Short mmCIF file of C-alpha atoms in Angstrom, two decimals:
data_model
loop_
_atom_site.label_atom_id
_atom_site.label_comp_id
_atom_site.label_asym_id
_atom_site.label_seq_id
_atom_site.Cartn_x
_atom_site.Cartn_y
_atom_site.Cartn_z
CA UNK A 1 -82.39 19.85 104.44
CA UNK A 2 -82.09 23.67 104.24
CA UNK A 3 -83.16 25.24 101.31
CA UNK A 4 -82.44 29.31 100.81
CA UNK A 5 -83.33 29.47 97.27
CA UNK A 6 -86.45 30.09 95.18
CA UNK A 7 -84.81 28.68 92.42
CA UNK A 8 -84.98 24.96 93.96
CA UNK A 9 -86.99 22.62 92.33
CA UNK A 10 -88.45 21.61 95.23
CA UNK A 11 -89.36 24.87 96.53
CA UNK A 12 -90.68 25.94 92.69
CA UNK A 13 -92.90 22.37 93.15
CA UNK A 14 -93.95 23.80 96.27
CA UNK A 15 -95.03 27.46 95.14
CA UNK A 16 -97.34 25.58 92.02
CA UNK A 17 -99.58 23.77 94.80
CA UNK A 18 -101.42 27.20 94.86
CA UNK A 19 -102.82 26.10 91.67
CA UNK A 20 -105.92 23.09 91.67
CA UNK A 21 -104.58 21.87 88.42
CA UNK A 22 -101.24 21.07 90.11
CA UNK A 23 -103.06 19.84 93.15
CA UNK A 24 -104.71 17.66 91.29
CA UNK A 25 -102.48 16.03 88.85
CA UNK A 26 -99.86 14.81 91.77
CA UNK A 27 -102.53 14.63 94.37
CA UNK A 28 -100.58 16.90 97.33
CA UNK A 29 -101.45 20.13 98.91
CA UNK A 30 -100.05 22.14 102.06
CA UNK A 31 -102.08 23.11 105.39
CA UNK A 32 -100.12 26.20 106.98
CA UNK A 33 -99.83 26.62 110.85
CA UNK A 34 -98.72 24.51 113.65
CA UNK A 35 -103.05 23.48 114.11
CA UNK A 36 -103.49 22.10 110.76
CA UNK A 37 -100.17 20.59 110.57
CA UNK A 38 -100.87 18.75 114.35
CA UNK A 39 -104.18 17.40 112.21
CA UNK A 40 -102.69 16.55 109.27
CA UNK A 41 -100.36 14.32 111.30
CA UNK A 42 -102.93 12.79 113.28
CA UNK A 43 -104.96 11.80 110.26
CA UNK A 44 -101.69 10.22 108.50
CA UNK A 45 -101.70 12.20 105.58
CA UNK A 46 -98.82 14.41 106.54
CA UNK A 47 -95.38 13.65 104.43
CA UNK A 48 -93.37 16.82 105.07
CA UNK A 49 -92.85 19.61 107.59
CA UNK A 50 -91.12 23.21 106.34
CA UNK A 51 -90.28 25.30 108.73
CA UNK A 52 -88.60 29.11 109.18
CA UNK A 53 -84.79 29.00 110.20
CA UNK A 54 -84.53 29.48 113.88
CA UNK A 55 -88.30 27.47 114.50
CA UNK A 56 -88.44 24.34 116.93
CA UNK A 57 -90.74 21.54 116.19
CA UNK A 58 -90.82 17.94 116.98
CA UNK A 59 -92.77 15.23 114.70
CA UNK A 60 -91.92 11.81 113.10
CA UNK A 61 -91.93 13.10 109.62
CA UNK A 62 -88.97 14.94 107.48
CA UNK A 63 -88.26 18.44 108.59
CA UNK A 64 -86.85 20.53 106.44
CA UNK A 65 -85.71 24.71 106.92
CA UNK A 66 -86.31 27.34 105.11
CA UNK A 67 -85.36 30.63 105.03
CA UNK A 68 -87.69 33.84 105.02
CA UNK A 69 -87.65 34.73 101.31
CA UNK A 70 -88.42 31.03 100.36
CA UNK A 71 -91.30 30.15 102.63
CA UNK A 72 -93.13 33.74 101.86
CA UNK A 73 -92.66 32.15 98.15
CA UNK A 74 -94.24 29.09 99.03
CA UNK A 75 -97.23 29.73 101.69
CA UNK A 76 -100.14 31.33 100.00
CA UNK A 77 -100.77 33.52 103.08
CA UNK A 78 -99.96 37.44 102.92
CA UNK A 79 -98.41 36.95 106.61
CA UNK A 80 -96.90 33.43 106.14
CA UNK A 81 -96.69 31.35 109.17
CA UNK A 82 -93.52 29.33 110.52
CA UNK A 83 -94.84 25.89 109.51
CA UNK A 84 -96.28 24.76 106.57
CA UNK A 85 -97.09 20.94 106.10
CA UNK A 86 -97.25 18.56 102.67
CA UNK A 87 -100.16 16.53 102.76
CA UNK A 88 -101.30 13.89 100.95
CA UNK A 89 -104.64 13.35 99.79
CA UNK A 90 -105.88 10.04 100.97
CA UNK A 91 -107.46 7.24 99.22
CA UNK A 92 -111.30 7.90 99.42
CA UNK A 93 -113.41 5.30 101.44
CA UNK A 94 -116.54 4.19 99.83
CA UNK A 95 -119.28 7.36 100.11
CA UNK A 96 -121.36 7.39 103.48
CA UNK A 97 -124.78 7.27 104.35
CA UNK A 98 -125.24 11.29 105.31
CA UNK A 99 -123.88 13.15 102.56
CA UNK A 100 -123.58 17.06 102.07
CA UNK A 101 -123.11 18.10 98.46
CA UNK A 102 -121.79 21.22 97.23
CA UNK A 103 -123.08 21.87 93.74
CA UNK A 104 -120.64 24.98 91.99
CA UNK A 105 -120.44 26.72 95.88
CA UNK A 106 -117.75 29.35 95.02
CA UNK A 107 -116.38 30.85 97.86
CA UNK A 108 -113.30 29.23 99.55
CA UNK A 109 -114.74 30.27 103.15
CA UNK A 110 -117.95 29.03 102.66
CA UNK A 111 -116.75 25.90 101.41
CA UNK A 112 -114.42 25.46 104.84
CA UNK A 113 -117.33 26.99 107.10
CA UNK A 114 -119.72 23.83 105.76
CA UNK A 115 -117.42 21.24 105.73
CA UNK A 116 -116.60 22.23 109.51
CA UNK A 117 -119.70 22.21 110.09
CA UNK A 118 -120.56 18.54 108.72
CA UNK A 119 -117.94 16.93 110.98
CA UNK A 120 -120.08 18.62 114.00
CA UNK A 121 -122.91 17.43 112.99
CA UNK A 122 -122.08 14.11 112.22
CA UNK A 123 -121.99 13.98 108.53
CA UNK A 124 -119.16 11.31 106.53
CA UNK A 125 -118.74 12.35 103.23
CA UNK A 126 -118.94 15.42 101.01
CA UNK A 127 -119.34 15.40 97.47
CA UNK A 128 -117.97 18.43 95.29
CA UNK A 129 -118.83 19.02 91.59
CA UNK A 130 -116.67 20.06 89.17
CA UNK A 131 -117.31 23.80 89.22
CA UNK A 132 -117.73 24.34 92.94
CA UNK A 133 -114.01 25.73 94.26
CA UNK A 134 -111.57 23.67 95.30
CA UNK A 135 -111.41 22.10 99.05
CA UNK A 136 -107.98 21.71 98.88
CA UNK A 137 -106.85 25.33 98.47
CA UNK A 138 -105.38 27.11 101.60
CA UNK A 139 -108.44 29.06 102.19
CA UNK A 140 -110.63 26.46 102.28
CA UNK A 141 -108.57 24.02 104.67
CA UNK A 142 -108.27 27.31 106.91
CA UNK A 143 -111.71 27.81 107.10
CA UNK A 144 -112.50 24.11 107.85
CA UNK A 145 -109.86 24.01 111.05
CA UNK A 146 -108.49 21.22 109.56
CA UNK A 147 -111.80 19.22 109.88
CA UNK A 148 -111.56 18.50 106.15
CA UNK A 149 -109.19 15.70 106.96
CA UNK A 150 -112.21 14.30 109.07
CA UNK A 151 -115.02 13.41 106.39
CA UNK A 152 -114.42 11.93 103.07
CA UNK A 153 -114.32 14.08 100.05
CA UNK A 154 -115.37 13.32 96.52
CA UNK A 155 -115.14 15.14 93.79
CA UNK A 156 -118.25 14.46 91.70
CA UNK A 157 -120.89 15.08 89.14
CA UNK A 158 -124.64 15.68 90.25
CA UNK A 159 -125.61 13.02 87.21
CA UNK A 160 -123.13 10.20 88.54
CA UNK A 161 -124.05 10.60 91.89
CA UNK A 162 -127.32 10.31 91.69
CA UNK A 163 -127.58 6.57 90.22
CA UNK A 164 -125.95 5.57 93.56
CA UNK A 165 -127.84 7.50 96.23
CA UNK A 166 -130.98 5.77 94.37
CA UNK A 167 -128.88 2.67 94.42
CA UNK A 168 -128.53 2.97 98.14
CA UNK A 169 -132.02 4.38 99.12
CA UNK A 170 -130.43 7.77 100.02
CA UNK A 171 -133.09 10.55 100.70
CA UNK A 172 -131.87 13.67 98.16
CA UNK A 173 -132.88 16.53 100.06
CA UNK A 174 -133.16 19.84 98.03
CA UNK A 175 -133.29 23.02 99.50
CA UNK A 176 -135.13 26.00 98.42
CA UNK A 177 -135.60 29.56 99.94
CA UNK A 178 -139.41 29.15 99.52
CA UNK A 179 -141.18 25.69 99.52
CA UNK A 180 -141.07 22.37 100.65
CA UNK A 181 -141.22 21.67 103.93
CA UNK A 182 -140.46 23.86 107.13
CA UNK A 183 -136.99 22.31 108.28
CA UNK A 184 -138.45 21.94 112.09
CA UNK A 185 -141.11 19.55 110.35
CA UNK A 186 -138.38 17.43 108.42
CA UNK A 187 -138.92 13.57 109.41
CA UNK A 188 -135.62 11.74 111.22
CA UNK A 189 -133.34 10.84 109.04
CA UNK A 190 -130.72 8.12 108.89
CA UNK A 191 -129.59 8.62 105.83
CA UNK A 192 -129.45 11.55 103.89
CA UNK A 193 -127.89 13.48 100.78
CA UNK A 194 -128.42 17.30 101.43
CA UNK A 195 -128.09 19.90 98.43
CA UNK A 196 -126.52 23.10 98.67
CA UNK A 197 -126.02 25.26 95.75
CA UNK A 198 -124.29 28.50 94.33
CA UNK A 199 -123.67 31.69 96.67
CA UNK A 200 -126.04 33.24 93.99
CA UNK A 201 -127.93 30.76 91.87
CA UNK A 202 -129.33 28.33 94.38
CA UNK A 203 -129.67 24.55 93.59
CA UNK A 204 -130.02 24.29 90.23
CA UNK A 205 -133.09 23.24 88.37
CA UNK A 206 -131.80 19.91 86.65
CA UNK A 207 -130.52 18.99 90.24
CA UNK A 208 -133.87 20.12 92.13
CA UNK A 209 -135.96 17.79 89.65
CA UNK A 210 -134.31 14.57 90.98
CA UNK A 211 -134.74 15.40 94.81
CA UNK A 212 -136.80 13.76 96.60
CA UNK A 213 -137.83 16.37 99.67
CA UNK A 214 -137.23 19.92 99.29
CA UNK A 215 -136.79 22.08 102.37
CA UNK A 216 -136.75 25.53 103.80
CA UNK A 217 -135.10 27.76 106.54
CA UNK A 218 -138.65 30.41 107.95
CA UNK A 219 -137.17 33.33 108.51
CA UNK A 220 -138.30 36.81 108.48
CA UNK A 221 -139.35 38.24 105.34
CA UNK A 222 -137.13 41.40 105.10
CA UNK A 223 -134.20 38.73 105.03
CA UNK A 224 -134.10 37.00 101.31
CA UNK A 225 -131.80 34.32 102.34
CA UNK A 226 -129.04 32.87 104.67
CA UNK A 227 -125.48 32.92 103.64
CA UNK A 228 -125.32 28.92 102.35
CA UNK A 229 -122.59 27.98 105.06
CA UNK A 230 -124.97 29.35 107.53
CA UNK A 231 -128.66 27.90 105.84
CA UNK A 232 -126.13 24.40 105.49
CA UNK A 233 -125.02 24.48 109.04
CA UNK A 234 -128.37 25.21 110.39
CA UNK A 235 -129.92 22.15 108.00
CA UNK A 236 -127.67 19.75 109.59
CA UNK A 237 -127.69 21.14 113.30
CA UNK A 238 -131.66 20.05 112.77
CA UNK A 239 -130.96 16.72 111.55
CA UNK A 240 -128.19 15.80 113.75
CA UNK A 241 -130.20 16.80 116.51
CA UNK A 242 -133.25 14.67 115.30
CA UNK A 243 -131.14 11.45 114.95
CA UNK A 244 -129.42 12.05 118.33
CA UNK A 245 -131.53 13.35 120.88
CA UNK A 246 -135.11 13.28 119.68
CA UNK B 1 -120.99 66.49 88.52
CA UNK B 2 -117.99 64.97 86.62
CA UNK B 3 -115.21 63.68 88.71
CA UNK B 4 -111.84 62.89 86.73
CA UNK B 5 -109.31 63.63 89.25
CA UNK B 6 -107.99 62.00 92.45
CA UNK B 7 -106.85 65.17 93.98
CA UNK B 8 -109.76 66.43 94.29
CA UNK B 9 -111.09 67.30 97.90
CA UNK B 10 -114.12 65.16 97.62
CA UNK B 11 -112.33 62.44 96.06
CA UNK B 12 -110.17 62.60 98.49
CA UNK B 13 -112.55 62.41 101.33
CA UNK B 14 -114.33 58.94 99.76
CA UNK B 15 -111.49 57.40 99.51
CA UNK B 16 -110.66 57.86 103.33
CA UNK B 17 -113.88 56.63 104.38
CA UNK B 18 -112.26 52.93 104.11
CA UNK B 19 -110.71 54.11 107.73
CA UNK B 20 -112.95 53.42 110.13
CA UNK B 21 -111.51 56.31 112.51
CA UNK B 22 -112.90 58.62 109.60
CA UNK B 23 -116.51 57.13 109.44
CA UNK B 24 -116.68 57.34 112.74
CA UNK B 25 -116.10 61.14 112.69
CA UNK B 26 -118.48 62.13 110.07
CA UNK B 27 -120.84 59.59 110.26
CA UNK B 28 -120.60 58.82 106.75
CA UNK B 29 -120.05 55.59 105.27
CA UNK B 30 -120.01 53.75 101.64
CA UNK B 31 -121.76 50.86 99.97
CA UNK B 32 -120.76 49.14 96.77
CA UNK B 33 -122.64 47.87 94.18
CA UNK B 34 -126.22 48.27 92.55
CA UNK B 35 -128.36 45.85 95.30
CA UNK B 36 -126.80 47.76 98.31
CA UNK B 37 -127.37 51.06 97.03
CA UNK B 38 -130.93 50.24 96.39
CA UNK B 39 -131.15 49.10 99.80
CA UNK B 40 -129.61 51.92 101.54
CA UNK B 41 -132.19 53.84 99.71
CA UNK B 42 -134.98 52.21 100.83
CA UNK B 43 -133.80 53.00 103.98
CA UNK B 44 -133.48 56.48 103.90
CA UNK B 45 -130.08 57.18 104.72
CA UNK B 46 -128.48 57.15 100.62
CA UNK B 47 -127.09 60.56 100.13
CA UNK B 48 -125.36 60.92 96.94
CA UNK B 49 -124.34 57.97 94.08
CA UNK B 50 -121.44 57.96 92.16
CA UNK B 51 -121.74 56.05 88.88
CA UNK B 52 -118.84 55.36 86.63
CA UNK B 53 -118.93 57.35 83.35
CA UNK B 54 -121.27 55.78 80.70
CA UNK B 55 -123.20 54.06 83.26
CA UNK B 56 -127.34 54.51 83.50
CA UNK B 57 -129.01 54.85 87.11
CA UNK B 58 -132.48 56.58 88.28
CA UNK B 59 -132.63 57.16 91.18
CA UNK B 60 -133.82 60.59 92.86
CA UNK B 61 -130.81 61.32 95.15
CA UNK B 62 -128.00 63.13 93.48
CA UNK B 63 -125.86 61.63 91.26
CA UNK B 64 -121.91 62.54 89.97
CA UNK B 65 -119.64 60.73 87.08
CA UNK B 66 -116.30 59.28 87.84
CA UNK B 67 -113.46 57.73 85.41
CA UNK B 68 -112.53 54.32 86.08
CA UNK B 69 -109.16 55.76 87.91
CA UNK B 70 -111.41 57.59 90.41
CA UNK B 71 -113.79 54.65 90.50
CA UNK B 72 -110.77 52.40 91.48
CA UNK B 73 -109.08 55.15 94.15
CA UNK B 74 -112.89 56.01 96.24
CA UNK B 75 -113.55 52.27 95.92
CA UNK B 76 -112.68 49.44 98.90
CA UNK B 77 -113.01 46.67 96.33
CA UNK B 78 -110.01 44.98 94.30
CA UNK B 79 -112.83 45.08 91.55
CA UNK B 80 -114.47 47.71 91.61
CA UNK B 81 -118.47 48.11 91.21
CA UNK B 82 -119.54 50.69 88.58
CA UNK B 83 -122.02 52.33 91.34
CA UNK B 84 -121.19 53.10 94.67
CA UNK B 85 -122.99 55.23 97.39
CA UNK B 86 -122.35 57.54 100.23
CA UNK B 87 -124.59 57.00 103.15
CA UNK B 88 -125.18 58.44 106.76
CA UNK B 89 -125.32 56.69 109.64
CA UNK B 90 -128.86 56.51 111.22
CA UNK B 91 -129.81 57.95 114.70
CA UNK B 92 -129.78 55.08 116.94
CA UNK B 93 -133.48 53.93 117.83
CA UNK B 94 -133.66 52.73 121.54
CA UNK B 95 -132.61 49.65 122.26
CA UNK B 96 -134.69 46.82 121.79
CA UNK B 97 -136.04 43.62 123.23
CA UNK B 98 -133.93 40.98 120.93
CA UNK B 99 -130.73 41.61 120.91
CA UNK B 100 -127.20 40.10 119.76
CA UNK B 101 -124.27 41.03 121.22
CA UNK B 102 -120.64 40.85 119.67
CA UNK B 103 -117.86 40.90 122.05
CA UNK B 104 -114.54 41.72 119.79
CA UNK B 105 -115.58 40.16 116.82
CA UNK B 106 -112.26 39.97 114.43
CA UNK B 107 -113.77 39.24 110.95
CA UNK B 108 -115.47 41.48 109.05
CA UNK B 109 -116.99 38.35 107.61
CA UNK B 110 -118.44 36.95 110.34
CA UNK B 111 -119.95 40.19 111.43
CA UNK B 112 -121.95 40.54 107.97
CA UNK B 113 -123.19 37.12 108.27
CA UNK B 114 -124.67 37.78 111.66
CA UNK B 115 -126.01 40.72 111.35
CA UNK B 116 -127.72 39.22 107.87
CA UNK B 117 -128.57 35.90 110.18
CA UNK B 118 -130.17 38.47 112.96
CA UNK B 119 -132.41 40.23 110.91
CA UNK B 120 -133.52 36.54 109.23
CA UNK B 121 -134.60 35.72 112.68
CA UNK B 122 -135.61 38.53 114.56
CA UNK B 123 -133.26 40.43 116.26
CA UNK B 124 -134.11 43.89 116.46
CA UNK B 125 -130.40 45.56 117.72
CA UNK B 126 -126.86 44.86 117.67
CA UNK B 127 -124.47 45.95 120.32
CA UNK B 128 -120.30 45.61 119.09
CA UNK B 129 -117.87 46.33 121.92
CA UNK B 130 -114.92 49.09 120.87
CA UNK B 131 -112.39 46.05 119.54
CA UNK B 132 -114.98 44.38 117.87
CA UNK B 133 -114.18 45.18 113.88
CA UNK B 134 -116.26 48.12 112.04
CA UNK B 135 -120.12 47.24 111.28
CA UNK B 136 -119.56 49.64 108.36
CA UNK B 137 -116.23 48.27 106.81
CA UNK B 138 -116.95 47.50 103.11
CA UNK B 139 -116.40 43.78 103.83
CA UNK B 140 -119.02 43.54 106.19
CA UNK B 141 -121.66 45.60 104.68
CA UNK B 142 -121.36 43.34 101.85
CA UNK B 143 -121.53 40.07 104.03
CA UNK B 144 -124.64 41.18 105.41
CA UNK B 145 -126.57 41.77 102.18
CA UNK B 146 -127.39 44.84 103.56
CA UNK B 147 -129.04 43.79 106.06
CA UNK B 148 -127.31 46.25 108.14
CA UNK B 149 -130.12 48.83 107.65
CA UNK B 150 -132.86 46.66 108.83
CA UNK B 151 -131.35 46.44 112.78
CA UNK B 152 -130.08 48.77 115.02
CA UNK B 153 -126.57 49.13 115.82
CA UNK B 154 -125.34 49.93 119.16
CA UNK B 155 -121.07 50.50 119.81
CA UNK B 156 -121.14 50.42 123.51
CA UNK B 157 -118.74 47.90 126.26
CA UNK B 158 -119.80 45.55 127.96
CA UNK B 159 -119.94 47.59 131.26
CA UNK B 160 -122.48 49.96 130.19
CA UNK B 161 -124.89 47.16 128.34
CA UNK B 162 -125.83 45.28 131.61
CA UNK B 163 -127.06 47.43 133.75
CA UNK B 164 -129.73 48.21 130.66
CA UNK B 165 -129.97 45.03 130.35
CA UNK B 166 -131.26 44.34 133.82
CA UNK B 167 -132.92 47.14 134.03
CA UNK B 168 -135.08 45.75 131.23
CA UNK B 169 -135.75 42.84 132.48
CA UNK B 170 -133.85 41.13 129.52
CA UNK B 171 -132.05 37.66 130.43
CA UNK B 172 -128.19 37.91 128.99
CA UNK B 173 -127.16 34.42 127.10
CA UNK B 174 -123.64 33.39 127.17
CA UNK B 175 -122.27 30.87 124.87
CA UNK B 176 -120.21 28.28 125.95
CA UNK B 177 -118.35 25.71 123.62
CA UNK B 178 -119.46 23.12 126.78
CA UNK B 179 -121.62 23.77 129.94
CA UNK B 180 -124.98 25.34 130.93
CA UNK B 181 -127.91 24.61 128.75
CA UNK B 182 -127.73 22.51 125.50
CA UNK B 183 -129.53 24.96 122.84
CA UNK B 184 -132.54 22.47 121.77
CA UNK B 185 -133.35 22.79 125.45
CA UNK B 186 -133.65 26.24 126.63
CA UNK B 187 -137.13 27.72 127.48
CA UNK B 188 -139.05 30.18 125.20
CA UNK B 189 -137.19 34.00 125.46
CA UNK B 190 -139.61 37.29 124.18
CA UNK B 191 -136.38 39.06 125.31
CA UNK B 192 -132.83 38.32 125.26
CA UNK B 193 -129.48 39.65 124.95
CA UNK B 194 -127.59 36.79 123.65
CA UNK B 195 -123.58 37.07 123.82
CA UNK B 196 -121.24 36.18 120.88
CA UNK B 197 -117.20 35.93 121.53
CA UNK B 198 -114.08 36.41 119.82
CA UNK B 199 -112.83 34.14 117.22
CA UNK B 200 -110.33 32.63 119.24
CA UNK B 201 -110.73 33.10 122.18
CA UNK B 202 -114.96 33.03 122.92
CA UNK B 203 -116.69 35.21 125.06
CA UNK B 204 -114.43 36.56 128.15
CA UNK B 205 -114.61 35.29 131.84
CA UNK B 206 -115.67 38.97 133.13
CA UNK B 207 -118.58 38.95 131.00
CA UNK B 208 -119.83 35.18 131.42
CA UNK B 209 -119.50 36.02 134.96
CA UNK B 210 -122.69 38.64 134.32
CA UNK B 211 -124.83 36.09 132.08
CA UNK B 212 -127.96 34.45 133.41
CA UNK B 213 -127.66 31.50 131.27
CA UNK B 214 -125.36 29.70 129.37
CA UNK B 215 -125.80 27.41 126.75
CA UNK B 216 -123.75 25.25 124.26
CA UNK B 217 -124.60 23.60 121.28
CA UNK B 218 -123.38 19.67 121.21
CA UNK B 219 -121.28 18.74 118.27
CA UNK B 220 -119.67 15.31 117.52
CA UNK B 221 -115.99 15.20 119.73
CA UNK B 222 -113.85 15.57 116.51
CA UNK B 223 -115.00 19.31 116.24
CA UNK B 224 -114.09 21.56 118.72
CA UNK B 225 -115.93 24.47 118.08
CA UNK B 226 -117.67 26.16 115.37
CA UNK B 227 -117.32 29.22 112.85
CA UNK B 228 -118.74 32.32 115.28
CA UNK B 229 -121.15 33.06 112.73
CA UNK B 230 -122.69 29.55 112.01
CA UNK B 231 -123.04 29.70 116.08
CA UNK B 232 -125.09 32.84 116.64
CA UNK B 233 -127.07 32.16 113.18
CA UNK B 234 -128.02 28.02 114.57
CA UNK B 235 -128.84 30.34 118.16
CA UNK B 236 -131.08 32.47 116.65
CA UNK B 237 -132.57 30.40 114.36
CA UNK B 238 -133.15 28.08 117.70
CA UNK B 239 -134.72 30.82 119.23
CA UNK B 240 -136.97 32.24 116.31
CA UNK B 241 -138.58 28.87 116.12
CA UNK B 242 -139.72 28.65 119.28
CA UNK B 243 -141.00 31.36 119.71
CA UNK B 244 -142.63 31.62 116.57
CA UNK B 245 -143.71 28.46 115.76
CA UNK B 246 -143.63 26.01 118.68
#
């Protein structure tokens, strides 16, 4: 196919994935560049390639061209690459034993930083609340270098998760600026649920009450606190390194 | 003073402080927002604040009125703050004993978190090559937390660093996505110039070539590599502890 209009349907379905809603209510979104595409495919979840008139790319899905005008209309990038991909999102596997959730984190970058992050360092599933932004935007699937399509994501509330990490025997781990224990001090552990919250608010107290080990980052005392992809990266660094080489 | 036009001179001369070729010539530079004014005051290099009209702020350095058109045309932010203020660059201390390096650093971003990471854990001066991005772009002042004023910043290449460096005494750390040390083992440093690379494309081949030690940090195979920033801060972090608590 070829399409050189904004006013196809198609192309118009494409330009409303910049919206969650949308995302969410036919369960597709788009990864932009040639990397995130090649991942995409390799995780199965690829249905459609789009790419600029005059582009060359092989893969065993649908290709379809589009013209300038139309695919600056339906990337969400300011400087739109050739190749944008339509993903599915895939059926979620049953939630794994080291967990990182992301209570109302706001900022797209973050949100891809940590989730990069958690496939280095070994963890299997992330769990999203309502109010933390969404992991399927552009932003965030940019900043995760299409790792997100490496960990399972679930999009849950603090209150229905907890019943089943107490179900399971899952450490919640809360963390804190202040208090708790020093992270180098942390015990091994197997299994694990790790906390992060809001760029500004922190965990939250409801959610700090049901932990059951809070934790901090030492660190200097001119220094308040770590950006939360960083304090969340260096958390599971720690652990990972625990569980595999201690 | 009462600002309500953006032809005036001064006006004028805020507003082209978001080019870094213009801070750089007048050593001036802006911060937005109440909590990075404050801590540019602390610091002793807040010269003047400009508060938008109807707005209330103590502070004993002056301060002028602008209208919200002014606020929006001296202002780097889509939204702007209703305080902003004009600061000078500090003279440069001498270089000191911990030390982070960033070798063309692309995203202002990235560059706030480390510096905000570095002064968590102890680093006492930054050193940015000539293509790394500006230390005193809006962006990255505010992805430091302001934690710009608590190091000092060096802009110097490569070329001229080392021979200080071994001068000094002080060991220079490459990074290496794989080979050389992995991070959990490396010995105790008092003193160390650790190296950060490019985005893409890590730190170059001339300057490993000049490192006395290289180490990685070991990730699960899916992930190649990780965000610059998470890297230096899980570094640093590594290196804080031991020598702090271990």
């Amino acid at each position: 196919m070829h399409y050189t209009s904004i006013q196809n349907d198609k192309m118009k379905k494409l330009h409303k994935l910049s919206q969650k809603k949308y995302r969410d209510a036919i369960s597709l979104f788009l990864v932009e560049g040639e990397h995130l595409v090649l991942e995409a495919y390799k995780q199965g979840v690829l249905e459609e390639v789009f790419l600029k008139e005059g582009e060359i790319f092989s893969i065993d899905v649908p290709i379809s061209y589009v013209n300038e005008k139309v695919m600056k209309y339906i990337s969400q990038l300011d400087s739109p690459p050739p190749i944008l991909g339509l993903c599915h999102k895939y059926d979620k596997a049953k939630l794994g034993n080291r967990i990182l959730v992301l209570e109302d984190i706001q900022d797209p970058g973050n949100i891809g930083t940590m989730i990069r992050s958690s496939v280095a360092f070994g963890v299997d599933s992330i769990v999203v609340t309502k109010k933390t932004a969404d992991v399927y935007s552009s932003k965030a699937i940019r900043a995760s270098q299409g790792m997100l399509f490496y960990v399972s994501i679930f999009e849950m509330e603090i209150e229905q998760l907890v019943p089943i990490l107490k179900k399971n025997k899952i450490p919640i781990i809360g963390t804190k600026v202040n208090g708790g224990k020093m992270l180098k001090d942390i015990e091994k552990f197997s299994k694990f649920a790790i906390i992060m919250g809001n760029e500004g608010l922190g965990v939250t107290q409801k959610t700090l009450d049901v932990c059951d080990t809070y934790l901090y980052i030492p660190m200097q005392k001119q220094c308040e606190s770590l950006n939360v992809g960083v304090a969340a990266s260096i958390i599971l660094y720690e652990l990972d390194k625990k569980e595999s080489y201690e």
